[in-house]
mmCIF file of C-alpha atoms in Angstrom:
data_model
loop_
_atom_site.group_PDB
_atom_site.id
_atom_site.type_symbol
_atom_site.label_atom_id
_atom_site.label_comp_id
_atom_site.label_asym_id
_atom_site.label_seq_id
_atom_site.Cartn_x
_atom_site.Cartn_y
_atom_site.Cartn_z
ATOM 1 C CA UNK A 288 163.819 -4.994 83.121
ATOM 2 C CA UNK A 289 160.248 -5.794 83.978
ATOM 3 C CA UNK A 290 158.586 -6.986 87.318
ATOM 4 C CA UNK A 291 155.048 -7.996 87.914
ATOM 5 C CA UNK A 292 152.729 -6.551 90.505
ATOM 6 C CA UNK A 293 149.163 -7.379 91.427
ATOM 7 C CA UNK A 294 147.189 -4.306 90.416
ATOM 8 C CA UNK A 295 145.013 -2.505 92.974
ATOM 9 C CA UNK A 296 142.805 0.522 92.552
ATOM 10 C CA UNK A 297 143.843 2.294 95.821
ATOM 11 C CA UNK A 298 147.336 3.763 95.686
ATOM 12 C CA UNK A 299 147.786 3.060 99.294
ATOM 13 C CA UNK A 300 147.328 -0.674 98.799
ATOM 14 C CA UNK A 301 150.077 -3.166 99.405
ATOM 15 C CA UNK A 302 150.591 -5.272 96.224
ATOM 16 C CA UNK A 303 152.562 -8.403 96.007
ATOM 17 C CA UNK A 304 155.877 -8.103 93.841
ATOM 18 C CA UNK A 305 157.697 -10.539 91.999
ATOM 19 C CA UNK A 306 160.926 -10.077 89.993
ATOM 20 C CA UNK A 307 161.111 -11.168 86.419
ATOM 21 C CA UNK A 308 164.115 -10.125 84.391
ATOM 22 C CA UNK A 309 163.980 -10.961 80.781
ATOM 23 C CA UNK A 310 166.824 -13.217 79.482
ATOM 24 C CA UNK A 311 167.499 -10.675 76.770
ATOM 25 C CA UNK A 312 168.626 -8.186 79.397
ATOM 26 C CA UNK A 313 171.048 -10.666 81.049
ATOM 27 C CA UNK A 314 172.429 -11.452 77.627
ATOM 28 C CA UNK A 315 172.897 -7.816 76.883
ATOM 29 C CA UNK A 316 174.733 -7.347 80.222
ATOM 30 C CA UNK A 317 177.086 -10.122 79.285
ATOM 31 C CA UNK A 318 177.895 -8.455 75.813
ATOM 32 C CA UNK A 319 178.571 -5.138 77.521
ATOM 33 C CA UNK A 320 180.933 -6.581 79.896
ATOM 34 C CA UNK A 321 182.865 -8.381 77.173
ATOM 35 C CA UNK A 322 183.094 -5.119 75.022
ATOM 36 C CA UNK A 323 184.586 -3.234 78.084
ATOM 37 C CA UNK A 324 187.189 -0.619 76.991
ATOM 38 C CA UNK A 325 189.890 -1.289 79.580
ATOM 39 C CA UNK A 326 192.293 1.486 80.898
ATOM 40 C CA UNK A 327 195.913 1.093 81.377
ATOM 41 C CA UNK A 328 197.330 -0.704 84.604
ATOM 42 C CA UNK A 329 197.723 1.598 87.452
ATOM 43 C CA UNK A 330 201.362 2.932 88.028
ATOM 44 C CA UNK A 331 201.548 1.911 91.585
ATOM 45 C CA UNK A 332 201.752 -1.430 93.472
ATOM 46 C CA UNK A 333 198.653 -0.687 95.651
ATOM 47 C CA UNK A 334 195.091 0.788 95.529
ATOM 48 C CA UNK A 335 196.106 4.376 96.260
ATOM 49 C CA UNK A 336 195.066 5.114 92.515
ATOM 50 C CA UNK A 337 191.662 3.333 93.136
ATOM 51 C CA UNK A 338 190.555 -0.133 92.052
ATOM 52 C CA UNK A 339 193.294 -2.079 90.459
ATOM 53 C CA UNK A 340 193.053 -3.347 87.108
ATOM 54 C CA UNK A 341 193.555 -7.050 88.102
ATOM 55 C CA UNK A 342 190.478 -6.695 90.452
ATOM 56 C CA UNK A 343 188.330 -5.290 87.716
ATOM 57 C CA UNK A 344 189.279 -7.879 85.221
ATOM 58 C CA UNK A 345 188.755 -10.748 87.464
ATOM 59 C CA UNK A 346 185.395 -9.480 88.323
ATOM 60 C CA UNK A 347 184.444 -8.960 84.831
ATOM 61 C CA UNK A 348 185.634 -12.486 83.920
ATOM 62 C CA UNK A 349 183.493 -13.906 86.637
ATOM 63 C CA UNK A 350 180.533 -11.670 85.844
ATOM 64 C CA UNK A 351 180.409 -12.492 82.304
ATOM 65 C CA UNK A 352 180.800 -16.332 82.512
ATOM 66 C CA UNK A 353 179.943 -17.713 86.007
ATOM 67 C CA UNK A 354 177.773 -15.347 87.702
ATOM 68 C CA UNK A 355 173.941 -16.488 87.893
ATOM 69 C CA UNK A 356 171.374 -13.832 88.511
ATOM 70 C CA UNK A 357 168.640 -16.340 88.499
ATOM 71 C CA UNK A 358 169.810 -17.541 91.649
ATOM 72 C CA UNK A 359 169.761 -14.288 93.292
ATOM 73 C CA UNK A 360 166.511 -13.611 91.758
ATOM 74 C CA UNK A 361 165.141 -16.908 93.131
ATOM 75 C CA UNK A 362 166.319 -15.947 96.702
ATOM 76 C CA UNK A 363 164.540 -12.629 96.609
ATOM 77 C CA UNK A 364 161.309 -14.242 95.015
ATOM 78 C CA UNK A 365 161.269 -16.837 97.772
ATOM 79 C CA UNK A 366 160.633 -13.891 100.408
ATOM 80 C CA UNK A 367 157.325 -11.914 100.687
ATOM 81 C CA UNK A 368 158.041 -8.778 98.634
ATOM 82 C CA UNK A 369 155.584 -5.953 98.215
ATOM 83 C CA UNK A 370 154.962 -2.540 96.520
ATOM 84 C CA UNK A 371 152.959 0.314 98.103
ATOM 85 C CA UNK A 372 152.743 3.932 97.149
ATOM 86 C CA UNK A 373 153.657 6.469 99.717
ATOM 87 C CA UNK A 374 153.742 10.227 99.218
ATOM 88 C CA UNK A 375 153.291 9.683 95.465
ATOM 89 C CA UNK A 376 156.202 7.099 95.126
ATOM 90 C CA UNK A 377 156.241 3.362 94.788
ATOM 91 C CA UNK A 378 158.033 1.719 97.786
ATOM 92 C CA UNK A 379 159.342 -1.785 97.366
ATOM 93 C CA UNK A 380 159.946 -3.801 100.619
ATOM 94 C CA UNK A 381 160.408 -7.298 101.813
ATOM 95 C CA UNK A 382 158.254 -8.145 104.907
ATOM 96 C CA UNK A 383 159.028 -11.481 106.692
ATOM 97 C CA UNK A 384 156.949 -12.042 109.830
ATOM 98 C CA UNK A 385 158.159 -14.300 112.639
ATOM 99 C CA UNK A 386 156.019 -17.309 113.644
ATOM 100 C CA UNK A 387 155.971 -15.820 116.880
ATOM 101 C CA UNK A 388 153.099 -13.412 117.041
ATOM 102 C CA UNK A 389 154.596 -11.076 119.709
ATOM 103 C CA UNK A 390 157.880 -10.736 117.976
ATOM 104 C CA UNK A 391 159.206 -7.035 117.792
ATOM 105 C CA UNK A 392 158.728 -5.209 114.513
ATOM 106 C CA UNK A 393 161.982 -3.958 112.993
ATOM 107 C CA UNK A 394 162.609 -1.809 109.853
ATOM 108 C CA UNK A 395 166.185 -2.293 108.471
ATOM 109 C CA UNK A 396 167.389 0.224 105.943
ATOM 110 C CA UNK A 397 170.291 -0.089 103.593
ATOM 111 C CA UNK A 398 172.756 2.563 102.364
ATOM 112 C CA UNK A 399 174.827 3.174 99.020
ATOM 113 C CA UNK A 400 176.245 1.173 97.337
ATOM 114 C CA UNK A 401 173.913 -1.425 98.988
ATOM 115 C CA UNK A 402 170.604 -2.748 98.525
ATOM 116 C CA UNK A 403 168.042 -5.099 100.384
ATOM 117 C CA UNK A 404 170.478 -7.824 99.372
ATOM 118 C CA UNK A 405 172.859 -6.811 102.017
ATOM 119 C CA UNK A 406 170.319 -7.474 104.704
ATOM 120 C CA UNK A 407 169.111 -10.996 103.560
ATOM 121 C CA UNK A 408 171.432 -13.003 105.657
ATOM 122 C CA UNK A 409 170.015 -11.640 108.845
ATOM 123 C CA UNK A 410 166.353 -12.629 107.901
ATOM 124 C CA UNK A 411 166.569 -16.075 109.508
ATOM 125 C CA UNK A 412 168.642 -15.443 112.371
ATOM 126 C CA UNK A 413 166.188 -12.541 113.514
ATOM 127 C CA UNK A 414 162.758 -13.845 112.436
ATOM 128 C CA UNK A 415 163.610 -17.444 113.605
ATOM 129 C CA UNK A 416 165.998 -17.058 116.441
ATOM 130 C CA UNK A 417 165.753 -20.632 117.761
ATOM 131 C CA UNK A 418 166.963 -22.295 114.609
ATOM 132 C CA UNK A 419 169.920 -20.085 114.912
ATOM 133 C CA UNK A 420 170.933 -20.721 118.524
ATOM 134 C CA UNK A 421 169.165 -17.813 120.059
ATOM 135 C CA UNK A 422 166.249 -17.372 122.306
ATOM 136 C CA UNK A 423 162.530 -17.432 121.003
ATOM 137 C CA UNK A 424 161.780 -14.268 122.993
ATOM 138 C CA UNK A 425 164.279 -12.461 120.752
ATOM 139 C CA UNK A 426 162.289 -12.825 117.512
ATOM 140 C CA UNK A 427 161.600 -10.015 115.127
ATOM 141 C CA UNK A 428 159.101 -9.199 112.489
ATOM 142 C CA UNK A 429 161.296 -7.810 109.609
ATOM 143 C CA UNK A 430 160.565 -5.065 107.000
ATOM 144 C CA UNK A 431 163.348 -4.324 104.685
ATOM 145 C CA UNK A 432 162.577 -1.363 102.234
ATOM 146 C CA UNK A 433 164.478 -0.342 99.182
ATOM 147 C CA UNK A 434 165.394 3.340 99.381
ATOM 148 C CA UNK A 435 163.798 5.533 96.868
ATOM 149 C CA UNK A 436 165.936 5.701 93.794
ATOM 150 C CA UNK A 437 167.460 2.250 94.682
ATOM 151 C CA UNK A 438 166.517 -1.222 93.519
ATOM 152 C CA UNK A 439 162.812 -1.852 92.924
ATOM 153 C CA UNK A 440 161.543 1.235 94.608
ATOM 154 C CA UNK A 441 160.385 4.152 92.431
ATOM 155 C CA UNK A 442 162.784 6.748 91.094
ATOM 156 C CA UNK A 443 161.781 10.441 92.338
ATOM 157 C CA UNK A 444 161.098 12.489 89.419
ATOM 158 C CA UNK A 445 161.000 15.792 91.236
ATOM 159 C CA UNK A 446 163.320 17.149 94.003
ATOM 160 C CA UNK A 447 162.730 16.550 97.805
ATOM 161 C CA UNK A 448 163.213 12.932 98.474
ATOM 162 C CA UNK A 449 166.157 13.534 101.090
ATOM 163 C CA UNK A 450 166.654 11.244 104.000
ATOM 164 C CA UNK A 451 164.260 13.275 106.211
ATOM 165 C CA UNK A 452 161.359 12.562 103.736
ATOM 166 C CA UNK A 453 162.370 8.978 103.606
ATOM 167 C CA UNK A 454 162.362 8.758 107.383
ATOM 168 C CA UNK A 455 158.804 9.903 107.408
ATOM 169 C CA UNK A 456 157.811 7.535 104.664
ATOM 170 C CA UNK A 457 159.319 4.783 106.688
ATOM 171 C CA UNK A 458 157.064 5.612 109.686
ATOM 172 C CA UNK A 459 153.985 5.740 107.363
ATOM 173 C CA UNK A 460 155.138 2.249 106.066
ATOM 174 C CA UNK A 461 155.084 0.876 109.434
ATOM 175 C CA UNK A 462 151.809 2.305 110.285
ATOM 176 C CA UNK A 463 150.241 0.839 107.003
ATOM 177 C CA UNK A 464 151.623 -2.496 108.105
ATOM 178 C CA UNK A 465 149.576 -2.163 111.281
ATOM 179 C CA UNK A 466 152.546 -1.932 113.494
ATOM 180 C CA UNK A 467 151.903 0.220 116.809
ATOM 181 C CA UNK A 468 155.270 -0.335 118.297
ATOM 182 C CA UNK A 469 158.521 -1.062 116.393
ATOM 183 C CA UNK A 470 162.271 -0.337 116.334
ATOM 184 C CA UNK A 471 164.514 0.667 113.345
ATOM 185 C CA UNK A 472 168.044 -0.116 112.187
ATOM 186 C CA UNK A 473 170.418 1.223 109.469
ATOM 187 C CA UNK A 474 173.941 1.511 108.306
ATOM 188 C CA UNK A 475 175.403 3.924 105.796
ATOM 189 C CA UNK A 476 172.460 6.139 104.452
ATOM 190 C CA UNK A 477 170.156 3.780 106.428
ATOM 191 C CA UNK A 478 171.975 5.031 109.606
ATOM 192 C CA UNK A 479 171.145 8.684 108.637
ATOM 193 C CA UNK A 480 167.542 7.923 107.665
ATOM 194 C CA UNK A 481 167.060 5.805 110.922
ATOM 195 C CA UNK A 482 168.527 8.600 112.997
ATOM 196 C CA UNK A 483 166.142 11.061 111.375
ATOM 197 C CA UNK A 484 163.385 8.774 112.383
ATOM 198 C CA UNK A 485 164.669 9.115 115.997
ATOM 199 C CA UNK A 486 164.669 12.952 115.521
ATOM 200 C CA UNK A 487 161.150 12.874 114.334
ATOM 201 C CA UNK A 488 160.144 10.365 117.020
ATOM 202 C CA UNK A 489 156.941 9.106 115.681
ATOM 203 C CA UNK A 490 154.962 7.622 118.732
ATOM 204 C CA UNK A 491 155.265 4.053 117.539
ATOM 205 C CA UNK A 492 159.034 4.173 117.381
ATOM 206 C CA UNK A 493 160.628 2.578 120.563
ATOM 207 C CA UNK A 494 164.180 3.167 119.664
ATOM 208 C CA UNK A 495 166.857 2.717 116.904
ATOM 209 C CA UNK A 496 170.113 0.902 116.388
ATOM 210 C CA UNK A 497 173.107 2.239 114.214
ATOM 211 C CA UNK A 498 176.287 0.526 113.005
ATOM 212 C CA UNK A 499 177.452 3.910 111.648
ATOM 213 C CA UNK A 500 176.479 6.460 114.279
ATOM 214 C CA UNK A 501 176.146 10.156 113.690
ATOM 215 C CA UNK A 502 178.118 10.723 117.128
ATOM 216 C CA UNK A 503 180.658 13.165 116.098
ATOM 217 C CA UNK A 504 180.474 16.473 118.040
ATOM 218 C CA UNK A 505 179.769 19.288 115.572
ATOM 219 C CA UNK A 506 182.937 21.279 116.447
ATOM 220 C CA UNK A 507 185.102 18.243 115.702
ATOM 221 C CA UNK A 508 183.182 17.703 112.557
ATOM 222 C CA UNK A 509 183.624 21.378 111.391
ATOM 223 C CA UNK A 510 187.340 21.199 112.268
ATOM 224 C CA UNK A 511 187.873 18.057 110.343
ATOM 225 C CA UNK A 512 186.087 19.219 107.220
ATOM 226 C CA UNK A 513 187.768 22.747 107.442
ATOM 227 C CA UNK A 514 191.168 21.594 108.106
ATOM 228 C CA UNK A 515 191.271 23.615 111.308
ATOM 229 C CA UNK A 516 193.203 22.355 114.450
ATOM 230 C CA UNK A 517 191.480 19.950 116.586
ATOM 231 C CA UNK A 518 191.498 20.306 120.485
ATOM 232 C CA UNK A 519 194.995 19.284 121.843
ATOM 233 C CA UNK A 520 193.530 17.326 124.782
ATOM 234 C CA UNK A 521 191.504 14.715 123.025
ATOM 235 C CA UNK A 522 191.753 11.209 124.479
ATOM 236 C CA UNK A 523 193.385 8.488 122.421
ATOM 237 C CA UNK A 524 190.213 6.841 121.205
ATOM 238 C CA UNK A 525 188.735 10.170 120.158
ATOM 239 C CA UNK A 526 191.962 11.249 118.414
ATOM 240 C CA UNK A 527 192.097 7.925 116.692
ATOM 241 C CA UNK A 528 188.455 8.414 115.401
ATOM 242 C CA UNK A 529 189.350 11.908 114.068
ATOM 243 C CA UNK A 530 192.243 10.326 112.278
ATOM 244 C CA UNK A 531 189.815 7.742 110.666
ATOM 245 C CA UNK A 532 187.431 10.570 109.751
ATOM 246 C CA UNK A 533 190.038 12.823 108.328
ATOM 247 C CA UNK A 534 191.074 9.933 105.995
ATOM 248 C CA UNK A 535 187.432 9.519 105.027
ATOM 249 C CA UNK A 536 186.946 13.261 104.118
ATOM 250 C CA UNK A 537 190.115 13.165 102.128
ATOM 251 C CA UNK A 538 188.909 10.053 100.154
ATOM 252 C CA UNK A 539 185.382 10.660 99.616
ATOM 253 C CA UNK A 540 185.518 11.748 96.088
ATOM 254 C CA UNK A 541 182.619 9.544 94.957
ATOM 255 C CA UNK A 542 180.279 11.275 97.466
ATOM 256 C CA UNK A 543 181.338 14.734 96.466
ATOM 257 C CA UNK A 544 180.736 13.895 92.763
ATOM 258 C CA UNK A 545 177.320 12.477 93.480
ATOM 259 C CA UNK A 546 176.337 15.246 95.950
ATOM 260 C CA UNK A 547 177.367 17.990 93.396
ATOM 261 C CA UNK A 548 176.797 16.676 90.013
ATOM 262 C CA UNK A 549 174.982 13.390 89.984
ATOM 263 C CA UNK A 550 173.609 13.647 86.590
ATOM 264 C CA UNK A 551 177.169 13.785 84.986
ATOM 265 C CA UNK A 552 177.854 10.358 85.997
ATOM 266 C CA UNK A 553 176.218 8.917 82.809
ATOM 267 C CA UNK A 554 179.098 6.515 82.369
ATOM 268 C CA UNK A 555 177.831 4.493 85.181
ATOM 269 C CA UNK A 556 174.497 3.916 83.545
ATOM 270 C CA UNK A 557 176.406 2.943 80.276
ATOM 271 C CA UNK A 558 179.273 0.748 81.436
ATOM 272 C CA UNK A 559 178.682 -2.231 83.677
ATOM 273 C CA UNK A 560 182.376 -2.390 84.705
ATOM 274 C CA UNK A 561 182.595 1.256 85.256
ATOM 275 C CA UNK A 562 179.583 1.036 87.483
ATOM 276 C CA UNK A 563 181.045 -1.945 89.474
ATOM 277 C CA UNK A 564 184.404 -0.133 89.945
ATOM 278 C CA UNK A 565 182.677 2.895 91.207
ATOM 279 C CA UNK A 566 180.668 0.855 93.610
ATOM 280 C CA UNK A 567 183.627 -1.083 94.793
ATOM 281 C CA UNK A 568 185.704 2.048 95.604
ATOM 282 C CA UNK A 569 183.454 3.158 98.506
ATOM 283 C CA UNK A 570 185.927 2.815 101.293
ATOM 284 C CA UNK A 571 189.421 1.431 101.655
ATOM 285 C CA UNK A 572 188.631 -1.475 104.147
ATOM 286 C CA UNK A 573 185.822 -2.790 102.028
ATOM 287 C CA UNK A 574 187.875 -2.417 98.806
ATOM 288 C CA UNK A 575 190.591 -4.468 100.439
ATOM 289 C CA UNK A 576 188.168 -7.230 101.384
ATOM 290 C CA UNK A 577 186.422 -7.271 97.907
ATOM 291 C CA UNK A 578 190.022 -7.335 96.205
ATOM 292 C CA UNK A 579 190.861 -10.367 98.278
ATOM 293 C CA UNK A 580 187.554 -11.978 97.372
ATOM 294 C CA UNK A 581 188.088 -11.791 93.746
ATOM 295 C CA UNK A 582 191.773 -12.860 94.184
ATOM 296 C CA UNK A 583 190.285 -16.103 95.477
ATOM 297 C CA UNK A 584 190.185 -15.522 99.227
ATOM 298 C CA UNK A 585 186.532 -15.133 100.185
ATOM 299 C CA UNK A 586 185.974 -13.750 103.723
ATOM 300 C CA UNK A 587 182.667 -12.315 104.775
ATOM 301 C CA UNK A 588 181.509 -11.701 101.288
ATOM 302 C CA UNK A 589 181.853 -13.841 98.180
ATOM 303 C CA UNK A 590 182.010 -13.059 94.538
ATOM 304 C CA UNK A 591 178.371 -13.782 94.106
ATOM 305 C CA UNK A 592 177.400 -11.574 96.894
ATOM 306 C CA UNK A 593 179.130 -8.604 95.374
ATOM 307 C CA UNK A 594 178.015 -9.227 91.835
ATOM 308 C CA UNK A 595 174.436 -9.854 92.909
ATOM 309 C CA UNK A 596 174.361 -6.324 94.200
ATOM 310 C CA UNK A 597 175.992 -4.634 91.370
ATOM 311 C CA UNK A 598 173.908 -6.515 88.966
ATOM 312 C CA UNK A 599 170.816 -5.235 90.857
ATOM 313 C CA UNK A 600 171.765 -1.710 90.307
ATOM 314 C CA UNK A 601 172.610 -2.471 86.592
ATOM 315 C CA UNK A 602 169.159 -4.130 85.925
ATOM 316 C CA UNK A 603 167.228 -1.553 87.729
ATOM 317 C CA UNK A 604 169.297 1.265 86.172
ATOM 318 C CA UNK A 605 169.578 3.054 89.337
ATOM 319 C CA UNK A 606 173.124 4.343 89.186
ATOM 320 C CA UNK A 607 172.043 7.880 88.746
ATOM 321 C CA UNK A 608 168.742 7.929 90.682
ATOM 322 C CA UNK A 609 170.601 6.451 93.676
ATOM 323 C CA UNK A 610 173.393 8.994 93.421
ATOM 324 C CA UNK A 611 170.791 11.781 93.705
ATOM 325 C CA UNK A 612 170.322 10.994 97.300
ATOM 326 C CA UNK A 613 173.771 12.601 97.934
ATOM 327 C CA UNK A 614 172.455 15.792 96.147
ATOM 328 C CA UNK A 615 169.390 15.827 98.186
ATOM 329 C CA UNK A 616 171.009 15.397 101.613
ATOM 330 C CA UNK A 617 171.173 18.473 103.867
ATOM 331 C CA UNK A 618 172.355 16.750 106.881
ATOM 332 C CA UNK A 619 175.920 15.887 108.296
ATOM 333 C CA UNK A 620 177.118 12.338 107.464
ATOM 334 C CA UNK A 621 178.793 11.659 110.845
ATOM 335 C CA UNK A 622 177.839 14.494 113.235
ATOM 336 C CA UNK A 623 175.241 14.545 115.969
ATOM 337 C CA UNK A 624 171.606 15.056 114.757
ATOM 338 C CA UNK A 625 169.592 15.376 117.863
ATOM 339 C CA UNK A 626 167.999 11.941 118.275
ATOM 340 C CA UNK A 627 165.575 11.741 121.150
ATOM 341 C CA UNK A 628 164.671 8.260 121.260
ATOM 342 C CA UNK A 629 166.789 5.310 122.874
ATOM 343 C CA UNK A 630 169.789 4.361 120.782
ATOM 344 C CA UNK A 631 171.695 1.115 120.535
ATOM 345 C CA UNK A 632 175.263 1.551 118.840
ATOM 346 C CA UNK A 633 177.589 -1.257 117.434
ATOM 347 C CA UNK A 634 180.948 -0.455 116.588
ATOM 348 C CA UNK A 635 182.704 -2.504 113.960
ATOM 349 C CA UNK A 636 186.633 -2.384 113.463
ATOM 350 C CA UNK A 637 186.475 -1.770 109.786
ATOM 351 C CA UNK A 638 183.679 0.799 109.895
ATOM 352 C CA UNK A 639 184.488 4.184 108.365
ATOM 353 C CA UNK A 640 185.254 5.309 111.813
ATOM 354 C CA UNK A 641 184.977 3.794 115.256
ATOM 355 C CA UNK A 642 182.849 5.961 117.414
ATOM 356 C CA UNK A 643 184.182 6.291 121.019
ATOM 357 C CA UNK A 644 181.816 5.655 123.809
ATOM 358 C CA UNK A 645 182.250 9.200 124.980
ATOM 359 C CA UNK A 646 180.953 10.493 121.723
ATOM 360 C CA UNK A 647 177.875 8.097 121.763
ATOM 361 C CA UNK A 648 177.123 8.957 125.171
ATOM 362 C CA UNK A 649 177.093 12.721 124.444
ATOM 363 C CA UNK A 650 175.224 12.199 121.001
ATOM 364 C CA UNK A 651 172.447 9.897 122.486
ATOM 365 C CA UNK A 652 170.963 10.906 125.791
ATOM 366 C CA UNK A 653 169.138 7.707 125.932
ATOM 367 C CA UNK A 654 172.052 5.272 124.946
ATOM 368 C CA UNK A 655 170.824 1.822 125.986
ATOM 369 C CA UNK A 656 173.678 -0.309 124.343
ATOM 370 C CA UNK A 657 177.239 0.387 123.083
ATOM 371 C CA UNK A 658 179.574 -2.542 121.985
ATOM 372 C CA UNK A 659 182.751 -2.611 120.151
ATOM 373 C CA UNK A 660 183.199 -5.825 117.878
ATOM 374 C CA UNK A 661 186.440 -7.676 117.037
ATOM 375 C CA UNK A 662 185.584 -7.987 113.277
ATOM 376 C CA UNK A 663 183.248 -6.623 110.599
ATOM 377 C CA UNK A 664 183.219 -3.465 108.509
ATOM 378 C CA UNK A 665 180.902 -1.080 106.784
ATOM 379 C CA UNK A 666 178.455 -3.753 105.401
ATOM 380 C CA UNK A 667 178.181 -5.477 108.774
ATOM 381 C CA UNK A 668 174.924 -7.267 108.211
ATOM 382 C CA UNK A 669 176.377 -8.705 105.011
ATOM 383 C CA UNK A 670 179.832 -9.461 106.035
ATOM 384 C CA UNK A 671 179.088 -10.766 109.561
ATOM 385 C CA UNK A 672 175.457 -11.762 109.800
ATOM 386 C CA UNK A 673 175.807 -13.707 112.981
ATOM 387 C CA UNK A 674 177.602 -11.036 115.110
ATOM 388 C CA UNK A 675 175.249 -8.299 113.574
ATOM 389 C CA UNK A 676 172.238 -10.379 114.553
ATOM 390 C CA UNK A 677 173.562 -10.882 118.054
ATOM 391 C CA UNK A 678 173.956 -6.947 118.219
ATOM 392 C CA UNK A 679 170.515 -6.437 117.199
ATOM 393 C CA UNK A 680 168.958 -8.813 119.706
ATOM 394 C CA UNK A 681 171.143 -7.472 122.544
ATOM 395 C CA UNK A 682 170.620 -3.875 121.665
ATOM 396 C CA UNK A 683 166.932 -3.989 121.578
ATOM 397 C CA UNK A 684 166.184 -6.421 124.298
ATOM 398 C CA UNK A 685 165.487 -3.700 126.976
ATOM 399 C CA UNK A 686 162.860 -2.356 124.626
ATOM 400 C CA UNK A 687 160.642 -5.373 124.351
#
């Protein structure tokens, strides 16, 4: 795959970026999909063995014949995209400024197996709130970067690019863009990166928002991971959260593999359908939703949404480079990290776990917003952009 940038002598320059995928690469992708070596059908009537063969084959049929990458490419190229070098690595980002000059700058970070694509549906509602039924005073300037090793950002060739280093890079990116005050948001890896920004607390950072909060008390997290008994006097909502987390820890084989042996996952770089199935099997609720989508019942996401994202990973050959973030990480996925800045939390019902208010209040001494939603899952901005945008507006309103 190739992309064009406007050359600049200074490494710290901000260079416009345009995506240009050669047609030969798209044709080669279709050939590989058609040549998939299929496994036998699962021996159970449910998803307890993983992505079902019918879902994989429905995805492959649509991918090979009906999915149009050019539509996705045009959607990305219609937005202002840039590349800048930070700490020796090229960082790709989308930067959409509101027409309102005093809009609040916001940096939004995706996770795995996501990309900048999962945040495109919130661009309009947040930068132009009036057009989407909200108040003009709730406008944001949006910065949406690709995490190193993901999408169009550079792939680290040395160790050390963990979420803490990315957090520092994001602070530098916002300074480079001239923002002297801003807020940050993230889910999945984006939540961890954003929380570490809150730990590092650069002076320009006013506060953060998370839809996957690291709010689990450390002693609870240790007990869940070790199998030791939990406290017997937990309230119902905390016990339910523990049950959800215990399920996650039992079914997080993808993260364990990427965290321990990412380079072994060569098959993800060699088989489009193998990559797709690995990405689909992130969490049970998301897989349920996506399986329904490919069975002809779209809700929140469409077939094109799902395949745009998988195709992006394939064309950028980032299956392995993105996996290395799990290997680099030294921080707990869900436990308290010591955030010192104001924090807003949105709890979606189909997230990996529903953080109780009591945990959020303990984890974030400056909790400024907590709300439980009635629909939405792990990829909240992608699945429920209207609800998500409303949460962002409400969560950050007190920091303007």
